[in-house]
Coordinates of C-alpha atoms and ligand atoms in Angstrom, one line a residue:
X162 CA 6.0 24.6 5.5
X163 CA 5.0 21.6 3.9
X164 CA 1.9 21.2 3.0
X165 CA -0.5 18.2 2.1
X166 CA -4.2 17.7 0.9
X167 CA -6.7 15.4 1.0
X168 CA -9.7 14.8 -1.1
X169 CA -12.0 12.5 0.8
X170 CA -14.8 11.8 -1.2
X171 CA -17.8 9.8 0.6
X172 CA -20.5 8.1 -0.1
X173 CA -23.1 11.3 0.1
X174 CA -20.5 14.1 0.2
X175 CA -17.7 14.8 -1.2
X176 CA -14.0 16.4 1.0
X177 CA -11.1 18.4 0.6
X178 CA -8.2 18.6 4.1
X179 CA -4.8 20.3 3.9
X180 CA -3.5 19.3 6.4
X181 CA 0.2 20.6 8.1
X182 CA 3.5 18.9 9.0
X183 CA 1.8 17.7 12.5
X184 CA -1.2 16.4 11.2
X185 CA -2.7 19.9 11.6
X186 CA -6.8 20.8 9.5
X187 CA -5.5 24.3 8.2
X188 CA -8.6 24.3 5.6
X189 CA -11.4 22.5 4.4
X190 CA -14.7 22.5 2.8
X191 CA -17.3 19.5 1.6
X192 CA -20.8 19.5 -0.2
X193 CA -22.8 16.9 -0.5
X194 CA -24.0 15.6 -4.0
X195 CA -27.7 13.4 -5.2
X196 CA -27.7 9.6 -4.2
X197 CA -30.5 8.3 -6.9
X198 CA -32.2 5.5 -6.0
X199 CA -33.7 4.4 -9.7
X200 CA -35.1 0.8 -8.7
X201 CA -35.6 -0.8 -5.1
X202 CA -32.3 -2.1 -4.3
X203 CA -30.6 -0.1 -6.7
X204 CA -28.5 3.3 -5.1
X205 CA -27.2 5.7 -8.6
X206 CA -24.2 8.8 -8.2
X207 CA -23.2 10.7 -11.0
X208 CA -20.0 9.9 -12.0
X209 CA -19.8 14.4 -12.8
X210 CA -21.3 15.6 -10.3
X211 CA -18.7 13.2 -8.2
X212 CA -15.6 14.9 -9.6
X213 CA -17.4 17.9 -9.6
X214 CA -17.8 18.3 -5.8
X215 CA -15.3 16.9 -5.6
X216 CA -12.9 19.2 -7.0
X217 CA -15.1 22.5 -6.2
X218 CA -14.7 21.6 -2.5
X219 CA -10.9 20.2 -3.2
X220 CA -10.6 24.2 -4.2
X221 CA -12.2 25.1 -2.0
X222 CA -9.9 23.8 1.0
X223 CA -6.7 25.3 -0.3
X224 CA -8.9 28.8 -0.5
X225 CA -9.2 28.0 3.6
X226 CA -6.6 27.2 4.0
X227 CA -5.2 30.4 1.9
X228 CA -2.1 28.9 -0.1
X229 CA -2.1 27.7 -3.6
X230 CA -1.3 24.5 -5.2
X231 CA 1.6 24.9 -5.8
X232 CA 2.4 25.1 -1.9
X233 CA 1.3 21.6 -1.7
X234 CA 4.3 18.6 -0.9
X235 CA 1.5 16.0 -2.6
X236 CA -2.0 15.0 -2.0
X237 CA -3.4 12.0 -0.9
X238 CA -7.2 10.8 -2.7
X239 CA -9.0 8.7 -0.4
X240 CA -13.2 6.9 -1.6
X241 CA -16.3 5.4 -0.7
X242 CA -14.9 2.2 -2.1
X243 CA -16.5 -0.5 -4.6
X244 CA -18.5 1.5 -6.3
X245 CA -18.0 1.4 -9.8
X246 CA -17.0 3.5 -12.8
X247 CA -17.0 2.8 -16.8
X248 CA -15.4 5.9 -19.3
X249 CA -14.9 6.0 -22.2
X250 CA -11.1 6.8 -22.6
X251 CA -10.4 9.2 -25.9
X252 CA -12.7 11.3 -23.9
X253 CA -12.9 10.2 -20.0
X254 CA -16.3 10.9 -20.8
X255 CA -19.0 7.5 -18.0
X256 CA -20.6 6.6 -20.4
X257 CA -23.4 5.2 -17.3
X258 CA -23.7 6.7 -13.9
X259 CA -21.9 5.1 -11.7
X260 CA -23.3 2.0 -9.5
X261 CA -22.8 2.7 -5.6
X262 CA -21.3 -0.2 -3.2
X263 CA -24.7 -0.9 -2.0
X264 CA -26.3 -1.5 -4.7
X265 CA -28.7 -5.5 -4.5
X266 CA -29.1 -5.4 -8.1
X267 CA -26.3 -7.6 -8.9
X268 CA -28.3 -10.4 -6.0
X269 CA -29.5 -12.7 -8.4
X270 CA -25.9 -13.2 -10.4
X271 CA -24.9 -13.5 -7.4
X272 CA -26.8 -16.4 -6.8
X273 CA -26.5 -18.2 -10.2
X274 CA -22.6 -18.0 -9.1
X275 CA -23.2 -19.8 -5.4
X276 CA -25.1 -22.1 -6.9
X277 CA -22.3 -22.8 -9.9
X278 CA -20.0 -24.0 -7.0
X279 CA -17.8 -20.4 -7.3
X280 CA -18.2 -19.1 -3.2
X281 CA -15.3 -20.9 -2.1
X282 CA -12.5 -20.0 -5.0
X283 CA -13.6 -16.9 -4.5
X284 CA -13.7 -16.8 -1.3
X285 CA -10.1 -18.3 -1.1
X286 CA -8.1 -15.9 -4.1
X287 CA -10.1 -12.6 -2.8
X288 CA -10.4 -12.8 0.1
X289 CA -14.7 -11.5 0.6
X290 CA -17.0 -13.6 -0.4
X291 CA -19.9 -13.6 -2.8
X292 CA -21.5 -10.5 -2.3
X293 CA -23.3 -7.8 -4.8
X294 CA -21.3 -4.8 -2.6
X295 CA -18.2 -5.6 -4.4
X296 CA -17.4 -4.7 -8.0
X297 CA -17.0 -7.0 -9.7
X298 CA -20.7 -8.3 -11.1
X299 CA -21.5 -5.2 -10.4
X300 CA -19.1 -4.4 -13.5
X301 CA -20.4 -7.2 -15.6
X302 CA -24.3 -5.8 -15.7
X303 CA -22.9 -2.9 -16.8
X304 CA -20.3 -4.4 -19.4
X305 CA -23.7 -6.3 -20.8
X306 CA -26.2 -3.0 -20.5
X307 CA -24.9 -0.3 -22.1
X308 CA -25.0 -0.1 -25.3
X309 CA -22.0 -1.5 -27.3
X310 CA -19.8 -1.5 -23.7
X311 CA -18.6 -5.2 -24.4
X312 CA -17.2 -4.5 -27.0
X313 CA -15.8 -1.8 -26.9
X314 CA -13.4 -2.9 -23.3
X315 CA -12.2 -5.4 -25.4
X316 CA -10.6 -3.4 -28.2
X317 CA -9.9 -1.3 -25.4
X318 CA -11.6 1.3 -25.8
X319 CA -12.2 1.9 -22.3
X320 CA -11.5 2.2 -18.4
X321 CA -13.3 1.0 -15.2
X322 CA -12.8 2.1 -12.0
X323 CA -13.4 3.0 -8.0
X324 CA -13.6 6.0 -7.2
X325 CA -10.0 7.5 -6.4
X326 CA -8.9 6.0 -10.4
X327 CA -12.0 8.3 -11.7
X328 CA -10.7 11.0 -9.8
X329 CA -6.9 11.0 -10.7
X330 CA -7.6 9.9 -14.6
X331 CA -9.1 13.4 -14.3
X332 CA -6.5 15.2 -11.5
X333 CA -3.7 13.8 -13.8
X334 CA -6.1 14.4 -17.3
X335 CA -6.7 11.5 -18.8
X336 CA -1.8 10.3 -18.6
X337 CA -3.1 7.8 -15.6
X338 CA -5.5 5.1 -15.3
X339 CA -4.2 3.7 -11.8
X340 CA -5.8 1.7 -8.8
X341 CA -4.3 1.0 -5.0
X342 CA -4.3 -2.8 -3.3
X343 CA -6.7 -2.2 -0.9
X344 CA -9.2 -0.4 -3.2
X345 CA -8.4 -3.5 -5.8
X346 CA -8.9 -5.8 -2.8
X347 CA -12.9 -4.4 -3.3
X348 CA -13.7 -5.3 -6.6
X349 CA -13.0 -9.1 -5.7
X350 CA -11.2 -9.6 -8.8
X351 CA -7.7 -8.8 -7.4
X352 CA -5.8 -11.8 -5.6
X353 CA -4.6 -10.6 -2.6
X354 CA -1.8 -13.3 -2.0
X355 CA -0.7 -12.9 -6.0
X356 CA -0.9 -8.9 -5.5
X357 CA -2.4 -8.7 -8.4
X358 CA -5.5 -8.8 -11.0
X359 CA -6.9 -12.3 -11.1
X360 CA -7.3 -13.3 -14.8
X361 CA -9.6 -16.9 -13.6
X362 CA -11.5 -14.5 -11.7
X363 CA -11.5 -11.8 -15.2
X364 CA -12.6 -14.9 -16.7
X365 CA -15.5 -16.3 -14.2
X366 CA -17.0 -12.7 -14.2
X367 CA -16.2 -12.2 -18.4
X368 CA -14.2 -8.3 -17.4
X369 CA -11.8 -7.6 -20.1
X370 CA -8.1 -7.3 -18.4
X371 CA -7.7 -4.4 -20.6
X372 CA -10.7 -2.0 -18.7
X373 CA -8.7 -2.2 -14.9
X374 CA -6.2 0.3 -13.6
X375 CA -3.2 -0.6 -12.8
X376 CA -2.0 -1.0 -10.0
X377 CA 0.6 1.1 -7.5
X378 CA 1.6 1.4 -3.6
X379 CA -0.9 3.4 -0.9
X380 CA 2.4 5.7 -0.7
X381 CA 4.5 7.0 -3.2
X382 CA 4.1 9.6 -6.1
X383 CA 2.3 7.2 -8.0
X384 CA 2.5 10.2 -11.1
X385 CA 1.3 14.6 -10.9
X386 CA -2.0 16.6 -11.9
X387 CA -2.7 18.1 -15.1
X388 CA -1.7 22.0 -13.9
X389 CA -5.3 22.7 -15.5
X390 CA -7.2 21.1 -12.8
X391 CA -6.0 22.9 -9.4
X392 CA -2.9 25.8 -11.1
X393 CA -0.3 23.6 -10.2
X394 CA 1.1 19.8 -10.8
X395 CA 0.8 18.2 -7.4
X396 CA 2.4 14.7 -6.7
X397 CA -0.1 12.1 -6.3
X398 CA 1.0 10.4 -3.3
X399 CA -1.5 8.8 -1.0
X400 CA -4.3 6.3 -2.0
X401 CA -6.3 4.6 -0.3
X402 CA -10.1 3.6 -0.2
X403 CA -11.6 5.1 2.9
X404 CA -12.0 2.6 5.4
X405 CA -8.4 1.8 4.5
X406 CA -6.7 5.3 4.9
X407 CA -9.4 5.6 8.8
X408 CA -7.1 2.5 9.6
X409 CA -4.4 4.5 8.5
X410 CA -6.0 8.0 10.2
X411 CA -6.3 6.5 13.8
X412 CA -2.5 4.4 13.3
X413 CA -3.7 1.5 13.9
X414 CA -0.2 0.3 12.2
X415 CA 0.1 -2.7 14.8
X416 CA -0.8 -6.8 15.4
X417 CA -4.6 -6.3 16.3
X418 CA -5.0 -2.8 16.4
X419 CA -8.3 -1.6 15.4
X420 CA -10.9 1.1 14.3
X421 CA -14.2 1.1 13.5
X422 CA -15.9 3.5 11.6
X423 CA -19.6 5.5 12.3
X424 CA -20.2 6.9 9.3
X425 CA -23.1 5.8 6.5
X426 CA -21.7 2.4 7.4
X427 CA -19.5 1.3 9.6
X428 CA -16.4 -0.8 8.8
X429 CA -14.6 -1.8 12.1
X430 CA -10.7 -3.1 10.8
X431 CA -8.5 -4.8 12.7
X432 CA -5.1 -4.4 11.3
X433 CA -3.7 -8.4 11.4
X434 CA 0.6 -7.2 10.2
X435 CA 2.0 -9.0 7.3
X436 CA -0.3 -11.9 7.7
X437 CA -3.1 -13.0 5.1
X438 CA -6.2 -13.5 7.9
X439 CA -8.7 -15.6 6.6
X440 CA -11.5 -15.4 8.0
X441 CA -14.1 -18.8 8.9
X442 CA -16.5 -16.4 10.4
X443 CA -17.6 -14.1 7.2
X444 CA -15.3 -11.7 7.9
X445 CA -13.2 -10.3 4.6
X446 CA -9.9 -10.3 4.3
X447 CA -8.7 -7.4 2.4
X448 CA -5.6 -5.8 2.2
X449 CA -4.8 -2.4 5.0
X450 CA -2.3 -0.9 2.6
X451 CA 1.2 -1.2 0.5
X452 CA 4.3 1.3 1.3
X453 CA 8.2 1.2 -0.1
X454 CA 6.0 -2.8 -1.9
X455 CA 5.1 -3.9 1.7
X456 CA 1.8 -4.9 2.7
X457 CA -0.3 -5.0 4.9
X458 CA -3.4 -6.9 5.7
X459 CA -6.8 -6.7 7.7
X460 CA -9.2 -8.2 8.9
X461 CA -13.1 -5.9 8.0
X462 CA -16.5 -6.4 9.4
X463 CA -18.4 -4.2 6.9
X464 CA -21.8 -3.4 8.0
X465 CA -24.0 -1.8 5.6
X466 CA -25.6 1.0 7.7
X467 CA -24.0 2.7 10.5
X468 CA -25.0 6.1 10.7
X469 CA -27.8 5.5 7.8
X470 CA -30.1 4.7 10.0
X471 CA -30.2 7.8 12.0
X472 CA -30.5 9.3 8.5
X473 CA -34.3 7.1 8.1
X474 CA -35.5 8.3 10.6
X475 CA -34.5 12.3 10.2
X476 CA -35.8 11.5 6.3
X477 CA -37.9 9.1 5.6
X478 CA -40.1 9.2 10.0
X479 CA -39.5 11.7 10.2
X480 CA -39.0 12.0 14.0
X481 CA -36.3 13.8 14.5
X482 CA -35.2 17.0 12.1
X483 CA -30.9 17.2 12.8
X484 CA -28.8 13.6 13.1
X485 CA -27.5 15.1 16.5
X486 CA -30.9 15.3 17.7
X487 CA -30.9 11.2 18.0
X488 CA -28.4 11.4 20.9
X489 CA -31.1 13.5 23.3
X490 CA -34.4 12.0 22.1
X491 CA -32.9 8.4 22.5
X492 CA -31.8 10.1 26.6
X493 CA -34.5 10.1 27.2
X494 CA -35.9 6.8 27.8
X495 CA -33.9 3.8 30.2
X496 CA -34.3 1.7 27.1
X497 CA -35.7 0.8 24.3
X498 CA -38.9 -0.9 25.8
X499 CA -38.1 -3.6 24.5
X500 CA -38.2 -2.8 20.7
X501 CA -34.9 -4.1 18.4
X502 CA -34.2 -2.6 15.0
X503 CA -32.7 -4.9 13.1
X504 CA -31.2 -2.5 9.8
X505 CA -31.8 -4.4 7.0
X506 CA -32.6 -2.0 4.4
X507 CA -30.3 -2.8 1.5
X508 CA -30.1 -7.0 3.2
X509 CA -27.7 -7.5 6.2
X510 CA -23.5 -8.1 5.6
X511 CA -21.0 -8.9 7.6
X512 CA -21.4 -12.5 9.7
X513 CA -24.4 -12.2 7.9
X514 CA -24.1 -11.8 4.3
X515 CA -28.3 -11.9 3.2
X516 CA -28.8 -9.3 1.1
X517 CA -32.7 -10.8 1.2
X518 CA -32.2 -9.2 5.2
X519 CA -35.3 -7.0 5.3
X520 CA -36.0 -4.0 7.5
X521 CA -37.9 -5.0 10.6
X522 CA -38.8 -3.2 14.5
X523 CA -40.5 -6.1 17.2
X524 CA -42.0 -5.4 20.4
X525 CA -43.9 -2.2 19.4
X526 CA -46.6 -1.9 22.0
X527 CA -49.0 0.5 22.7
X528 CA -46.2 2.4 25.2
X529 CA -43.9 2.5 22.1
X530 CA -42.5 6.1 20.9
X531 CA -40.1 8.0 19.0
X532 CA -37.8 7.6 21.9
X533 CA -38.0 4.0 21.8
X534 CA -37.5 3.7 18.9
X535 CA -34.7 5.8 18.6
X536 CA -32.5 3.7 21.5
X537 CA -33.4 0.5 19.3
X538 CA -31.7 2.5 16.6
X539 CA -28.9 3.4 18.3
X540 CA -28.3 0.0 19.7
X541 CA -28.8 -1.4 16.6
X542 CA -25.8 -0.1 15.7
X543 CA -23.5 -0.6 18.4
X544 CA -25.1 -4.5 17.9
X545 CA -23.7 -5.0 14.8
X546 CA -20.6 -4.1 15.8
X547 CA -20.4 -6.7 18.5
X548 CA -21.3 -9.0 16.2
X549 CA -18.6 -7.8 14.3
X550 CA -16.3 -8.2 16.9
X551 CA -17.7 -12.1 18.3
X552 CA -16.7 -12.8 14.6
X553 CA -13.0 -12.1 14.6
X554 CA -12.2 -12.4 18.6
X555 CA -13.6 -16.5 16.5
X556 CA -11.2 -16.2 14.3
X557 CA -8.6 -16.2 16.5
X558 CA -7.6 -12.2 15.8
X559 CA -8.7 -11.2 19.2
X560 CA -9.5 -10.6 22.1
X561 CA -10.4 -6.7 21.3
X562 CA -8.2 -3.9 23.8
X563 CA -10.1 -1.7 22.7
X564 CA -12.0 0.0 19.7
X565 CA -10.9 2.5 18.8
X566 CA -14.0 5.5 17.2
X567 CA -15.0 7.7 13.9
X568 CA -17.3 9.1 11.7
X569 CA -19.9 11.6 11.8
X570 CA -21.9 8.7 14.4
X571 CA -18.5 8.8 17.1
X572 CA -19.9 12.3 18.0
X573 CA -22.7 10.4 19.8
X574 CA -22.2 10.3 23.6
X575 CA -25.0 7.3 23.1
X576 CA -24.3 5.8 20.9
X577 CA -20.0 5.5 22.3
X578 CA -21.0 4.7 25.4
X579 CA -24.0 1.6 24.1
X580 CA -20.7 0.9 21.8
X581 CA -18.0 -0.1 24.8
X582 CA -21.6 -1.5 27.7
X583 CA -22.4 -3.5 25.1
X584 CA -18.7 -4.9 23.9
X585 CA -17.5 -4.6 27.3
X586 CA -14.8 -3.1 25.8
X587 CA -13.5 0.2 26.2
X588 CA -14.6 2.9 23.1
X589 CA -11.3 5.5 22.5
X590 CA -12.6 8.3 20.3
X591 CA -9.2 10.9 19.7
X592 CA -9.8 14.4 19.4
X593 CA -9.1 14.3 15.2
X594 CA -12.4 12.7 14.2
X595 CA -11.8 13.0 10.4
X596 CA -8.9 10.3 10.3
X597 CA -10.2 9.3 7.4
X598 CA -8.5 13.0 5.7
X599 CA -6.0 12.3 7.8
X600 CA -4.8 8.3 6.4
X601 CA -4.5 10.1 3.1
X602 CA -2.4 13.1 4.0
X603 CA -0.6 10.7 6.7
X604 CA -0.2 8.4 3.5
X605 CA 0.8 10.9 0.6
X606 CA 2.9 13.0 3.4
X607 CA 5.2 9.5 4.5
X608 CA 5.3 8.9 0.2
X609 CA 7.1 12.1 0.1
X610 CA 9.0 11.8 2.3
X611 CA 6.9 15.7 5.2
X612 CA 7.7 12.0 7.5
X613 CA 9.9 9.2 7.7
X614 CA 7.7 6.3 9.4
X615 CA 4.6 4.7 10.4
X616 CA 5.4 6.1 14.5
X617 CA 5.9 9.9 13.8
X618 CA 2.8 9.6 12.2
X619 CA 1.5 8.4 15.8
X620 CA 2.8 11.1 17.9
X621 CA -0.3 13.2 16.7
X622 CA -3.0 10.4 18.0
X623 CA -4.1 12.0 20.3
X624 CA -6.8 10.8 22.6
X625 CA -10.4 13.1 23.2
X626 CA -12.8 10.8 25.3
X627 CA -11.9 7.5 26.6
X628 CA -15.9 5.2 27.4
X629 CA -15.1 2.5 29.6
X630 CA -18.3 -0.4 29.8
X631 CA -20.2 -0.3 32.7
X632 CA -23.4 -2.1 31.5
X633 CA -23.8 -5.8 33.8
X634 CA -22.8 -9.1 32.0
X635 CA -26.3 -11.2 32.3
X636 CA -27.9 -7.4 30.8
X637 CA -25.5 -7.0 27.5
X638 CA -26.0 -11.1 26.5
X639 CA -29.5 -11.0 27.1
X640 CA -29.9 -7.7 25.0
X641 CA -27.6 -9.4 22.6
X642 CA -29.5 -12.8 22.7
X643 CA -32.7 -10.7 21.8
X644 CA -31.0 -8.9 19.3
X645 CA -30.5 -11.8 17.1
X646 CA -33.7 -13.7 18.0
X647 CA -34.5 -10.5 15.6
X648 CA -31.9 -11.1 13.2
X649 CA -32.9 -14.7 12.5
X650 CA -36.2 -12.9 11.7
X651 CA -35.5 -10.5 9.7
X652 CA -33.4 -12.7 6.6
X653 CA -34.4 -14.1 4.1
X654 CA -37.5 -11.4 3.9
X655 CA -36.7 -10.8 0.2
X656 CA -36.6 -14.0 -1.4
X657 CA -37.8 -13.6 -4.5
Ligands
LIG1230 N1 -25.0 12.4 17.1 C1 -25.2 12.3 15.5 N2 -25.7 10.6 15.8 C2 -25.7 10.1 15.2 N3 -25.4 9.8 14.5 C3 -24.8 10.9 13.7 C4 -24.6 11.9 14.3 N4 -24.4 13.2 13.7 C5 -24.6 12.4 12.7 N5 -24.5 11.9 12.6 C6 -25.0 9.8 10.6 O1 -23.3 10.0 10.7 C7 -22.9 9.5 9.4 C8 -22.7 11.0 9.0 O2 -21.0 10.3 9.0 P1 -20.3 10.4 7.3 O3 -18.6 9.7 8.4 O4 -20.5 11.6 8.0 O5 -20.3 9.3 6.5 P2 -20.1 9.4 4.5 O6 -18.3 9.6 5.0 O7 -20.7 7.9 5.0 O8 -21.2 10.3 4.5 C9 -24.6 10.1 8.4 O9 -25.6 9.2 8.3 C10 -26.1 10.6 10.6 O10 -26.4 11.0 9.3
LIG1231 O1 -18.2 6.8 2.5 P1 -18.3 5.7 3.6 O2 -17.6 6.4 4.9 O3 -19.9 6.0 4.1 O4 -17.2 4.3 2.6 C1 -17.8 3.6 2.4 C2 -17.1 2.1 2.5 O5 -16.2 2.3 1.5 C3 -18.0 1.2 1.6 O6 -17.8 -0.2 1.0

């Protein structure tokens, strides 16, 4: 029997899953970890806690599967992307908290770069919008604010990595400092055309090359774990950012196939094959994965607040006790009663890229109740996704035939029906919702020959439920127009 282990290091929890050669889960474990919000707009994680929680649940998943590390054919790593960690090579010690992808502390630095006319060069080389979301300005901030960091970086004493690099470094006992092109493509330091770090961008952001990891294929062995970490040396054969891994796990292998993951944020990726599609509608052009030296690209729409809106209703407002309760509450009313929630809590991502937009509730009346707000929250998740698909259409990447969905909030039937209704496109939910971990396992398994080709893993994919659009076009258009009016009014709110 061939066993594969996936390490899935997400924004709010670390998970690990053991898969068999049929792509079925044979063991799993999960551990939440702390979120730190030290200032408005800042979001941090403790790199040691990321590592410890990931190692704890990795060991627990092996126990759950009843196997030992020595039984594994390989492991794959998938991770929250962009989150930036700086550590000391000699000790492996992180020098500062991880700056999380949601953190907006470098919004003003991005404004300065934009005012100096660098946005077009950055978009042309990286496929990204100049925004605090990506790693480059976060890393520059660390070099400017951690004592002595810049000098030490220049003489090669320090290492930078996104979470994949941090985990591989520690899994390998400090032997490997690597990342894959998909993760590298989210740093804003990687040239998606040359497939390498870009010297002009490194100079622009003031990043010494000595800090950077080596870029390896997303699929294929790049080294192995140190025997003491998991109890045996295990080939590390898959590395991918979580959204890229979910695209792979959803078997979106052919041109035009797309998935949307409804986790903390929502991330819609469409496979554009071998082609780099430059968006003119403020989507991101990104690397999907690289296998045997061949790169697949994707168009991505990134939304910062997806399931996190539901968390806010639960933890911030106390309207529900568990995330799943939002469905019954929202279903208790036929519509939102005119309420629109714009979830710009950390600014707006694609296609608006407005770091200064802030959350807003419009249309409140004396008749507004918790259920209307709950329904408006679900509509907001779906309407943000509508904006992404519309931008993809305008980029000529569509039309979307169906949308494959996954992530925690994709379990919500009402949300999925609203999504199909508001898109006017069928939404298809697979039986296996843990597509991120599955994608990491697929990349690793293909890398060591457990599977021979993408078609073989695509054959595992099974639909659980298909949501057909049922809303009439007039109503859909009216809801979308109302949403756009509300978004317009939330923009620029926090402008300094
Ligand atoms: N039934 C549900 N309806 C709506 N949102 C949900 C539901 N269940 C979970 N969520 C939301 O999904 C998110 C968790 O999804 P998950 O894929 O685990 O996220 P991540 O990988 O970003 O940590 C949380 O924000 C949670 O509020
Ligand atoms: O941890 P998730 O699933 O919310 O994903 C985070 C993304 O990778 C951020 O770009």
